[in-house]
């Protein structure tokens, strides 16, 4: 019986896995430069955490969550996004105790039972950040600039940043009522989903794939309270100071319940239908509503799989090991293996040990894995205590004393 991977779940193989790793490493560097520390939170949480924070009526929770009951009868879920777990950790570990202003980033798998297609998986990787305890527009501008920096550091240039404001607990309900009245006035023309959304989540109608574009043109525009208007203007002016290009786009409403004020999405036309690479926004009420202190926050998550698919197009071929150690006969295997260990200990990228194969086959293996040099050891070499060092590109061969090999190959 051959067991296969599950639909929507995939193996990430070399060289793609290497591109993931180098993208993550670059992201880590940028986070450090902006003063963020890594947080690692569980993959599995109480289901209720996501229902309460992400929101009961969101697609993620309503349709896409991997929820299950464990043997102890607890209702659990695989995390569909990063923010709820980080917020829980912030509250549970009293991370606000010394100073509510804390900055975290995370890297990890998220799980959503969406219909799989190119660029859309059921397990996918997000890199994200959460910035707690700063209500000032400077935090919004920093978050957005940070996202652009992470993408640029990875070598991505082809993306656009759209920002918007959703208003706050004062001005949003007014807008919500206006929008509900507007949607009700044309209920017959709406898709089934949007009909249901009128009462549960009317803002979502604006980013509905079917009705959104038309509604967006005709729906009443949001009016902000003075505080929100001022905040959004300041975000834009501070963001300009960072040199991050962006556009205001009223269609960015985000799918989740917890956002307030600034929201943003980054897209790239270079990846096809699934063009969203990242999204986020401010969530000033979430920490308080989850039982924590009234601490404002802002965060985003980017889809690493989608970024990697863009980077893959221009990725340089992965380089092989510098050296491949070849042993000609039974009597030389131990010495060859010791040299291999010495090379590695000296910091040389070395492979070898394919001693079950003939010398010719070992040299072929050296070529196939992309090694630049072969170190060849046979009876003669044992006697002279010097290996044959073969340049696999030019075919040129030299004799190098065993003792000198590590230092010469290190160079
Ligand atoms: P979201 O939390 O939905 O705003 O997602 C943030 C980013 O994660 C998106 O912009 C995508 O790049 C990525 N993403 C979301 N869902 C998936 C998925 N099913 N497969 C791959 N990437 C995804």
XYZ file of C-alpha atoms and ligand atoms in Angstrom:
434
model
C 0.000 0.000 0.000
C 1.429 3.358 -1.000
C 0.305 6.179 1.259
C 0.119 9.558 -0.421
C 0.146 13.093 0.923
C -3.234 14.757 1.484
C -4.725 17.091 -1.126
C -3.665 20.670 -0.428
C -0.681 19.523 1.688
C 2.635 19.286 -0.082
C 6.289 18.419 0.267
C 8.697 21.286 -0.105
C 11.778 19.841 -1.761
C 15.186 21.214 -2.720
C 15.900 23.596 -4.346
C 12.593 25.217 -3.285
C 13.217 24.453 0.400
C 16.494 26.403 0.105
C 14.646 29.443 -1.233
C 12.228 29.257 1.714
C 15.162 29.086 4.126
C 17.025 32.012 2.602
C 13.858 34.121 2.457
C 13.210 33.373 6.133
C 16.801 34.264 6.999
C 16.499 37.606 5.195
C 13.178 38.314 6.909
C 14.783 37.586 10.301
C 17.563 40.066 9.549
C 15.061 42.790 8.685
C 12.931 42.097 11.787
C 16.036 42.424 13.948
C 16.842 45.750 12.299
C 13.369 47.019 13.206
C 13.580 45.764 16.805
C 11.332 42.668 16.660
C 11.943 39.388 18.520
C 10.745 35.987 17.434
C 7.779 34.387 19.174
C 6.873 30.715 18.705
C 3.344 29.769 19.667
C 1.521 26.425 19.366
C 0.079 25.157 16.102
C -2.972 23.819 17.942
C -5.132 26.011 20.160
C -8.598 25.905 21.673
C -11.070 26.332 18.806
C -12.789 29.059 20.769
C -9.691 31.263 20.521
C -10.170 31.606 16.759
C -13.963 31.819 16.936
C -13.700 34.712 19.379
C -10.832 36.601 17.782
C -10.793 35.910 14.057
C -14.599 36.031 14.153
C -17.504 33.612 14.019
C -18.804 34.795 10.663
C -15.506 34.934 8.794
C -14.793 32.392 6.052
C -11.669 31.262 7.876
C -13.617 30.186 10.944
C -16.954 29.293 9.403
C -15.759 27.180 6.498
C -12.026 26.671 6.508
C -10.907 25.752 9.983
C -9.469 22.324 10.780
C -11.369 21.858 14.022
C -11.549 18.576 15.899
C -12.254 17.037 19.252
C -9.309 15.367 20.981
C -9.463 12.224 23.109
C -10.185 14.370 26.151
C -13.244 15.877 24.484
C -11.633 19.300 24.057
C -12.583 21.341 20.995
C -9.328 22.245 19.304
C -8.247 23.704 15.975
C -5.137 23.907 13.828
C -4.302 27.594 13.674
C -5.691 29.229 10.530
C -3.739 32.441 11.214
C -1.091 33.708 13.595
C -2.559 36.705 15.388
C -4.949 34.966 17.837
C -2.212 32.729 19.263
C 0.223 35.606 19.670
C -2.442 37.730 21.362
C -3.285 34.836 23.696
C 0.420 34.405 24.501
C 0.804 38.140 25.138
C -2.040 38.038 27.661
C -1.277 34.639 29.219
C 2.417 35.374 29.774
C 1.809 38.910 31.019
C 4.053 40.238 28.298
C 2.545 43.670 28.896
C 3.598 43.747 32.547
C 6.854 45.681 32.245
C 5.993 47.642 29.149
C 2.901 47.021 27.021
C 4.924 48.040 23.997
C 6.251 44.727 22.645
C 7.202 43.740 19.108
C 7.121 40.146 17.845
C 7.525 38.273 14.600
C 6.698 34.655 13.810
C 7.317 32.102 11.068
C 5.132 29.041 10.756
C 2.505 26.896 9.098
C -1.137 27.910 8.999
C -3.986 25.595 8.019
C -7.140 26.382 6.077
C -9.428 23.927 4.320
C -9.768 26.080 1.199
C -10.202 24.624 -2.267
C -6.605 23.937 -3.320
C -5.290 25.557 -6.500
C -2.089 27.157 -7.733
C -0.792 29.370 -4.907
C -3.475 28.176 -2.506
C -2.667 25.356 -0.129
C -4.262 23.887 2.960
C -0.998 24.090 4.864
C 0.945 27.211 3.992
C 3.617 29.261 5.643
C 3.124 32.720 6.985
C 5.736 35.145 8.215
C 4.082 37.787 10.332
C 4.488 40.450 12.985
C 2.482 41.945 15.829
C 3.292 45.304 17.389
C 1.556 45.818 20.762
C 1.124 48.939 22.808
C 1.552 51.788 20.370
C -1.608 53.603 19.273
C 0.330 56.264 17.374
C 0.209 56.307 13.552
C 3.984 55.801 13.686
C 3.302 52.131 14.534
C 1.083 51.769 11.461
C 3.668 53.417 9.231
C 6.452 51.276 10.709
C 4.500 48.049 10.172
C 3.778 48.817 6.541
C 7.342 49.982 5.866
C 8.636 46.832 7.571
C 6.548 44.627 5.287
C 7.899 46.427 2.229
C 11.448 46.062 3.615
C 11.058 42.319 4.136
C 9.838 41.858 0.572
C 12.526 44.129 -0.881
C 15.285 42.446 1.118
C 14.203 39.170 -0.443
C 14.647 40.728 -3.877
C 10.986 41.281 -4.661
C 10.259 44.512 -6.463
C 7.020 43.819 -8.249
C 4.391 44.483 -5.584
C 1.918 47.196 -4.677
C 0.774 48.323 -1.258
C -2.861 49.358 -0.832
C -3.932 50.962 2.411
C -7.286 51.966 3.825
C -8.988 52.830 7.092
C -12.028 51.030 8.469
C -12.802 53.624 11.119
C -13.226 52.854 14.785
C -15.847 51.840 17.332
C -17.377 55.304 16.985
C -17.595 55.868 13.250
C -17.753 52.309 11.985
C -21.215 51.435 13.405
C -22.689 54.485 11.648
C -21.172 53.357 8.395
C -22.295 49.790 9.036
C -25.907 50.943 9.382
C -25.666 52.990 6.165
C -24.186 50.024 4.381
C -26.858 47.632 5.695
C -29.581 50.006 4.488
C -27.886 50.264 1.104
C -27.451 46.485 0.770
C -31.069 45.863 1.785
C -32.231 48.291 -0.904
C -30.702 46.043 -3.562
C -30.938 42.712 -1.822
C -32.443 40.936 -4.848
C -29.369 41.623 -6.952
C -26.952 40.187 -4.383
C -25.404 36.723 -4.374
C -26.589 34.271 -1.695
C -23.471 34.865 0.426
C -23.916 38.616 0.402
C -27.597 38.302 1.311
C -26.502 36.484 4.467
C -23.686 38.957 5.074
C -26.094 41.914 5.296
C -26.774 41.191 8.931
C -23.672 39.265 9.958
C -20.765 40.975 8.226
C -21.896 43.649 5.738
C -18.380 45.032 5.158
C -17.436 41.715 3.603
C -19.884 42.329 0.759
C -17.434 44.974 -0.478
C -14.726 42.407 -1.065
C -17.065 39.673 -2.357
C -15.662 38.277 -5.597
C -19.088 38.390 -7.287
C -20.784 41.522 -5.966
C -17.824 43.458 -4.603
C -16.694 45.456 -7.638
C -20.206 46.794 -8.421
C -21.068 47.438 -4.749
C -17.820 49.156 -4.271
C -18.631 51.628 -7.031
C -22.132 52.354 -5.794
C -22.094 51.903 -2.005
C -21.920 54.976 0.244
C -18.373 55.967 1.162
C -17.305 55.699 4.764
C -17.172 58.911 6.753
C -14.593 58.987 9.496
C -14.815 60.575 12.917
C -12.215 63.366 13.404
C -9.900 60.997 15.340
C -9.873 58.393 12.561
C -9.498 60.988 9.818
C -6.506 62.490 11.595
C -4.971 59.084 12.299
C -5.247 57.968 8.679
C -3.790 61.236 7.378
C -0.853 60.883 9.784
C -0.238 57.254 8.750
C 0.057 58.379 5.154
C 2.338 61.280 5.870
C 4.644 59.178 8.097
C 4.667 56.351 5.586
C 5.857 58.818 2.938
C 8.790 59.650 5.227
C 9.890 55.996 5.031
C 9.956 56.138 1.235
C 7.498 53.227 0.940
C 5.289 53.593 -2.146
C 1.573 53.002 -1.424
C -1.899 53.868 -2.581
C -5.127 54.501 -0.730
C -7.654 51.923 -1.861
C -11.162 51.984 -0.383
C -11.760 48.404 -1.535
C -9.384 47.012 1.072
C -11.743 45.880 3.842
C -9.976 42.671 5.023
C -11.968 39.620 5.946
C -11.610 39.523 9.709
C -13.645 41.001 12.523
C -10.946 42.440 14.704
C -9.564 45.194 12.520
C -10.082 48.874 13.220
C -8.611 51.941 11.545
C -5.645 51.147 9.294
C -5.766 48.051 7.078
C -3.515 47.147 4.161
C -2.862 44.540 1.502
C 0.158 43.886 -0.670
C -0.394 42.319 -4.079
C 1.734 41.252 -6.991
C 0.378 40.796 -10.481
C 3.321 38.499 -11.192
C 1.843 35.501 -9.346
C -1.435 35.068 -11.192
C -4.912 34.614 -9.773
C -3.878 34.350 -6.121
C -2.207 37.747 -6.185
C -2.411 38.640 -2.471
C 0.999 38.369 -0.874
C 0.332 39.944 2.486
C -2.250 41.717 4.553
C -2.770 43.199 7.943
C -4.055 46.048 9.997
C -4.653 47.630 13.346
C -6.653 45.787 15.998
C -6.934 48.120 18.945
C -9.785 46.329 20.733
C -8.720 42.698 20.349
C -6.357 42.321 23.318
C -8.982 43.825 25.654
C -11.789 41.729 24.226
C -9.751 38.547 24.736
C -9.492 39.214 28.467
C -6.258 41.218 28.396
C -5.549 44.861 29.184
C -6.738 47.600 26.805
C -3.619 47.543 24.668
C -3.743 48.694 21.031
C -1.930 46.622 18.422
C -1.201 46.222 14.737
C 0.076 43.299 12.706
C 0.417 41.624 9.332
C 1.109 38.264 7.778
C 2.661 37.469 4.443
C 2.239 34.278 2.455
C 5.746 32.828 2.231
C 4.701 30.218 -0.367
C 3.591 32.964 -2.738
C 6.707 35.046 -2.174
C 8.867 31.967 -2.772
C 7.021 31.215 -6.011
C 7.988 34.701 -7.206
C 11.586 34.387 -6.033
C 11.913 30.976 -7.676
C 11.617 32.554 -11.103
C 14.920 34.405 -10.681
C 16.692 32.126 -8.231
C 20.289 31.247 -8.991
C 20.815 27.483 -9.230
C 21.808 26.066 -5.859
C 25.499 25.373 -5.534
C 26.688 21.896 -4.634
C 29.299 20.997 -2.034
C 32.829 22.264 -2.637
C 34.362 18.820 -2.448
C 33.402 15.186 -2.977
C 35.642 12.520 -1.434
C 36.134 9.399 -3.556
C 37.730 6.183 -2.313
C 39.044 3.634 -4.833
C 39.167 0.456 -2.788
C 38.165 -1.284 0.450
C 41.568 -0.559 2.028
C 41.246 3.207 1.531
C 37.656 3.741 2.712
C 38.545 4.440 6.344
C 41.182 7.006 5.476
C 38.874 8.642 2.937
C 36.096 8.780 5.496
C 38.419 10.332 8.074
C 39.504 12.986 5.561
C 35.861 13.725 4.825
C 35.258 14.258 8.550
C 38.360 16.482 8.815
C 37.246 18.616 5.893
C 33.822 19.118 7.437
C 35.339 19.900 10.823
C 37.491 22.540 9.121
C 34.360 24.167 7.698
C 34.605 22.872 4.131
C 31.292 21.835 2.511
C 32.135 18.248 1.694
C 30.231 15.169 0.596
C 31.277 11.598 -0.206
C 31.183 8.205 1.401
C 29.422 6.554 -1.551
C 31.885 3.689 -1.095
C 29.478 0.956 -2.188
C 29.956 2.270 -5.723
C 32.851 1.941 -8.151
C 35.284 4.835 -8.440
C 33.733 5.845 -11.776
C 30.259 5.874 -10.263
C 31.530 7.937 -7.292
C 32.962 10.527 -9.702
C 29.631 10.620 -11.529
C 27.909 11.199 -8.192
C 30.370 14.043 -7.525
C 29.406 15.644 -10.860
C 25.700 15.158 -10.294
C 25.681 16.839 -6.910
C 27.528 19.818 -8.385
C 30.817 19.463 -6.470
C 33.678 21.629 -7.694
C 36.503 19.273 -6.674
C 36.931 15.558 -6.121
C 39.429 14.300 -3.555
C 40.476 10.852 -4.768
C 42.184 8.301 -2.551
C 43.537 4.912 -3.655
C 46.457 2.636 -2.767
C 49.129 4.975 -4.243
C 47.715 7.979 -2.438
C 47.712 6.025 0.835
C 51.410 5.294 0.443
C 52.308 8.880 -0.406
C 49.874 10.219 2.199
C 48.712 12.651 -0.459
C 45.356 12.747 -2.253
C 44.624 13.447 -5.891
C 42.650 16.698 -6.034
C 40.685 16.872 -9.270
C 39.058 20.056 -10.531
C 35.774 18.713 -11.877
C 35.256 21.642 -14.219
C 38.671 21.623 -15.932
C 39.700 18.018 -15.284
C 43.041 19.303 -13.977
C 44.564 17.150 -11.210
C 47.072 17.892 -8.439
C 48.667 15.975 -5.597
C 47.989 17.432 -2.135
C 49.346 15.990 1.144
C 46.525 14.734 3.373
C 47.510 17.176 6.123
C 47.257 20.190 3.814
C 43.863 19.288 2.331
C 41.622 21.043 4.883
C 43.495 24.339 4.779
C 43.861 24.356 0.975
C 40.224 23.420 0.349
C 38.996 25.918 2.900
C 40.427 28.572 0.598
P -4.636 36.447 5.376
O -4.354 36.022 6.772
O -5.781 35.714 4.759
O -4.683 37.912 5.181
O -3.396 35.954 4.543
C -2.172 36.628 4.505
C -1.395 36.092 3.354
O -1.204 34.679 3.496
C -2.118 36.221 2.013
O -1.895 37.483 1.456
C -1.504 35.102 1.211
O -0.290 35.510 0.641
C -1.219 34.046 2.238
N -2.256 32.989 2.201
C -3.490 33.018 2.734
N -4.142 31.874 2.508
C -3.302 31.081 1.805
C -3.376 29.757 1.258
N -4.457 29.007 1.410
N -2.310 29.275 0.579
C -1.189 30.020 0.420
N -1.052 31.263 0.918
C -2.094 31.801 1.594
